[in-house]
């Protein structure tokens, strides 16, 4: 018990000592001769803090690169094992096809007998032309490095590309409904289709765009402050533009 009291007293005395130091430093800060020095120290602390933030982002990026390289090495090792296995089990000889396949199927044909003509196989109808849905391209490391520090804050390269992946999911989901036959639509999809049509403007005609409602309907993203910061970065990297009107912001894929 005495030991616990001693530890408690030591802890309280340490806190009291810290308070005295803080009060002493505050009094020193009122000295006009030292104000300039303290201001310079404050500026240096801010610079060091920004540098540490940059180090943190770089470490996260290098960890992601390292993880990707490990996965690549593991994949290459598996491929190498497969190649070695094939190399060790090559057969001594391979069978050779000496008869045409059409004759091989009918080895006992008499050349004097008439050959029945085979019914022609009807060619399959070519599939309908698929409409291409434009998706946003991922940003490169060079583009990420070119984004001003104040704009990307503590966001990482991979976090931004993860959001691009979700935006592309919303774009594909929306335009699959737009290109679907109305006769095959459920009532819910018809309501979505009508909303999509109502959101079109002359400035978005022939272009691919989404709105925040599409983000909510088709992705797990939240249209919060962080999301809008990433949208600013994507505008800076010329991945999207905005078309406003009717109280609605349309994010157009560029």
XYZ file of C-alpha atoms in Angstrom, residues 1-253:
253
model
C 0.000 0.000 0.000
C 2.826 2.359 0.896
C 4.382 1.679 -2.487
C 1.186 2.708 -4.272
C 1.019 5.952 -2.269
C 4.617 6.717 -3.128
C 3.915 6.195 -6.816
C 0.825 8.425 -6.595
C 2.792 11.169 -4.822
C 5.555 10.949 -7.408
C 2.992 11.208 -10.233
C 1.307 14.264 -8.649
C 4.662 15.942 -7.998
C 5.669 15.337 -11.636
C 2.444 17.005 -12.860
C 2.976 19.953 -10.502
C 6.527 20.299 -11.813
C 5.255 20.335 -15.407
C 2.690 23.004 -14.582
C 5.413 25.152 -13.008
C 7.536 24.784 -16.157
C 4.602 25.755 -18.388
C 3.850 28.838 -16.260
C 7.507 29.775 -16.341
C 7.613 29.485 -20.137
C 4.403 31.521 -20.450
C 5.946 34.306 -18.391
C 9.044 34.196 -20.560
C 6.831 34.517 -23.626
C 5.681 37.956 -22.418
C 9.236 39.262 -22.605
C 9.417 41.472 -25.766
C 13.022 40.457 -26.305
C 12.030 36.788 -26.560
C 8.795 37.112 -28.591
C 10.648 37.044 -31.927
C 12.600 33.970 -30.860
C 9.452 32.136 -29.784
C 7.758 33.069 -33.066
C 10.644 31.600 -35.030
C 10.497 28.443 -32.928
C 6.764 28.183 -33.661
C 7.398 28.514 -37.406
C 10.048 25.813 -37.229
C 7.631 23.500 -35.372
C 5.015 23.999 -38.113
C 7.585 23.195 -40.814
C 8.725 20.070 -38.956
C 5.086 18.975 -38.561
C 4.479 19.365 -42.326
C 7.660 17.429 -43.050
C 6.550 14.612 -40.735
C 3.197 14.484 -42.516
C 4.997 14.111 -45.851
C 7.174 11.358 -44.369
C 4.044 9.566 -43.146
C 2.454 9.675 -46.612
C 5.654 8.455 -48.242
C 5.974 5.587 -45.752
C 2.371 4.516 -46.440
C 3.013 4.637 -50.190
C 6.232 2.620 -49.876
C 4.446 0.034 -47.706
C 1.779 -0.360 -50.383
C 4.455 -0.720 -53.078
C 6.263 -3.280 -50.928
C 3.057 -5.274 -50.451
C 2.387 -5.250 -54.206
C 5.938 -6.417 -54.926
C 5.587 -9.285 -52.448
C 2.388 -10.421 -54.157
C 4.127 -10.198 -57.539
C 7.080 -12.253 -56.279
C 4.753 -14.925 -54.913
C 2.908 -15.057 -58.228
C 6.180 -15.331 -60.177
C 7.371 -18.133 -57.904
C 4.166 -20.084 -58.590
C 4.571 -19.526 -62.342
C 8.198 -20.632 -62.140
C 7.199 -23.840 -60.335
C 4.595 -24.568 -63.022
C 7.160 -24.039 -65.784
C 9.681 -26.295 -64.023
C 7.020 -28.978 -63.640
C 6.167 -28.807 -67.348
C 9.839 -28.884 -68.239
C 10.439 -32.033 -66.176
C 7.400 -33.849 -67.584
C 7.714 -33.243 -71.321
C 6.676 -36.510 -73.114
C 9.334 -38.267 -75.177
C 7.198 -37.991 -78.302
C 4.014 -36.216 -79.254
C 1.258 -37.782 -81.402
C 1.112 -36.499 -84.927
C -2.098 -36.059 -86.892
C -1.613 -37.694 -90.297
C -5.239 -37.795 -91.462
C -7.464 -34.860 -92.086
C -10.086 -34.530 -89.429
C -12.975 -34.810 -91.904
C -11.641 -38.166 -93.150
C -10.669 -39.356 -89.716
C -14.292 -39.144 -88.673
C -15.240 -41.439 -91.629
C -12.336 -43.898 -92.115
C -14.299 -46.538 -94.105
C -15.655 -44.380 -96.906
C -15.716 -45.977 -100.332
C -14.601 -43.444 -102.948
C -17.166 -44.901 -105.425
C -20.090 -44.344 -103.077
C -21.777 -40.979 -103.260
C -21.100 -38.820 -100.330
C -24.131 -37.342 -98.699
C -23.919 -33.627 -98.467
C -23.869 -32.420 -94.911
C -26.454 -29.892 -93.944
C -24.860 -26.508 -93.594
C -24.674 -25.214 -90.080
C -26.534 -21.973 -89.731
C -24.271 -19.193 -88.626
C -25.124 -17.714 -85.300
C -26.531 -14.262 -85.334
C -23.875 -11.744 -84.437
C -24.395 -10.349 -80.953
C -25.818 -6.904 -80.629
C -23.240 -4.194 -80.560
C -22.352 -3.454 -76.958
C -22.249 0.154 -75.949
C -19.058 1.215 -74.289
C -19.371 2.941 -70.918
C -16.631 5.456 -70.297
C -14.861 5.013 -66.971
C -12.510 7.332 -65.122
C -8.816 6.526 -65.464
C -6.783 6.014 -62.303
C -4.314 8.740 -61.397
C -0.605 8.041 -61.746
C 2.052 8.518 -59.090
C 3.440 11.444 -61.077
C 0.030 13.129 -61.074
C -0.349 12.466 -57.346
C 3.047 14.045 -56.662
C 1.927 17.096 -58.666
C -1.126 17.707 -56.459
C -0.467 20.600 -54.034
C 0.109 19.458 -50.460
C -2.638 21.694 -49.082
C -5.117 20.000 -51.430
C -4.339 16.343 -50.724
C -3.673 16.830 -46.996
C -3.042 13.338 -45.576
C -4.747 11.445 -48.393
C -2.721 8.716 -50.044
C -2.376 7.734 -53.683
C -4.253 4.465 -53.121
C -7.123 6.138 -51.235
C -7.797 8.409 -54.213
C -7.739 5.513 -56.687
C -10.070 3.537 -54.413
C -12.605 6.357 -54.718
C -12.138 6.357 -58.514
C -12.940 2.630 -58.486
C -16.195 3.322 -56.612
C -17.105 6.194 -58.937
C -16.595 3.899 -61.929
C -18.874 1.351 -60.255
C -21.601 4.002 -60.004
C -21.090 5.074 -63.645
C -21.298 1.489 -64.959
C -24.351 0.677 -62.830
C -26.163 3.814 -63.985
C -25.514 3.423 -67.705
C -26.290 -0.297 -67.732
C -29.784 0.745 -66.681
C -29.792 3.554 -69.264
C -28.937 1.071 -72.037
C -31.320 -1.644 -70.835
C -34.524 -2.397 -72.683
C -37.434 -0.707 -70.947
C -39.575 -3.810 -71.372
C -37.165 -5.803 -69.182
C -36.929 -3.176 -66.422
C -38.405 -3.609 -62.977
C -40.463 -0.760 -61.539
C -37.518 0.326 -59.360
C -35.204 0.498 -62.375
C -37.812 2.429 -64.349
C -37.930 5.012 -61.583
C -34.141 5.270 -61.686
C -34.213 5.521 -65.470
C -36.688 8.390 -65.283
C -34.511 10.177 -62.736
C -31.482 9.767 -65.006
C -33.418 11.290 -67.911
C -34.626 14.213 -65.803
C -31.042 14.981 -64.739
C -29.811 15.280 -68.344
C -29.071 18.768 -69.707
C -27.840 20.097 -73.023
C -24.361 20.360 -71.450
C -24.303 16.654 -70.520
C -25.747 15.258 -73.757
C -23.534 12.457 -75.039
C -21.360 12.571 -71.912
C -21.146 10.236 -68.921
C -21.917 11.739 -65.520
C -23.216 10.879 -62.073
C -24.720 12.801 -59.163
C -24.482 12.283 -55.405
C -27.672 10.184 -55.474
C -25.859 7.680 -57.739
C -22.966 7.511 -55.270
C -25.485 6.695 -52.530
C -27.429 4.140 -54.615
C -24.556 2.208 -56.193
C -21.549 2.499 -53.832
C -20.600 2.375 -50.170
C -19.059 5.861 -50.303
C -20.338 8.740 -48.214
C -20.581 12.204 -49.757
C -18.765 13.748 -46.795
C -15.999 16.350 -46.510
C -13.274 13.815 -47.349
C -15.163 12.749 -50.484
C -15.418 16.332 -51.722
C -11.705 16.888 -51.039
C -10.961 13.919 -53.330
C -13.344 15.352 -55.962
C -11.261 18.566 -55.910
C -8.134 16.489 -56.522
C -9.837 14.662 -59.422
C -10.819 18.012 -60.945
C -7.216 19.167 -60.540
C -6.045 15.997 -62.348
C -8.666 16.604 -65.081
C -10.517 13.362 -64.360
C -13.895 15.046 -64.027
C -15.678 18.357 -64.416
C -18.828 19.783 -62.883
C -22.038 20.870 -64.547
C -24.408 22.671 -62.194
C -28.035 23.518 -62.718
C -31.425 23.038 -61.150
C -29.910 22.724 -57.686
C -27.916 19.681 -58.815
C -24.186 19.096 -59.337
C -23.328 16.663 -62.116
C -19.856 15.054 -62.040
C -18.875 14.500 -65.673
C -16.195 11.943 -66.563
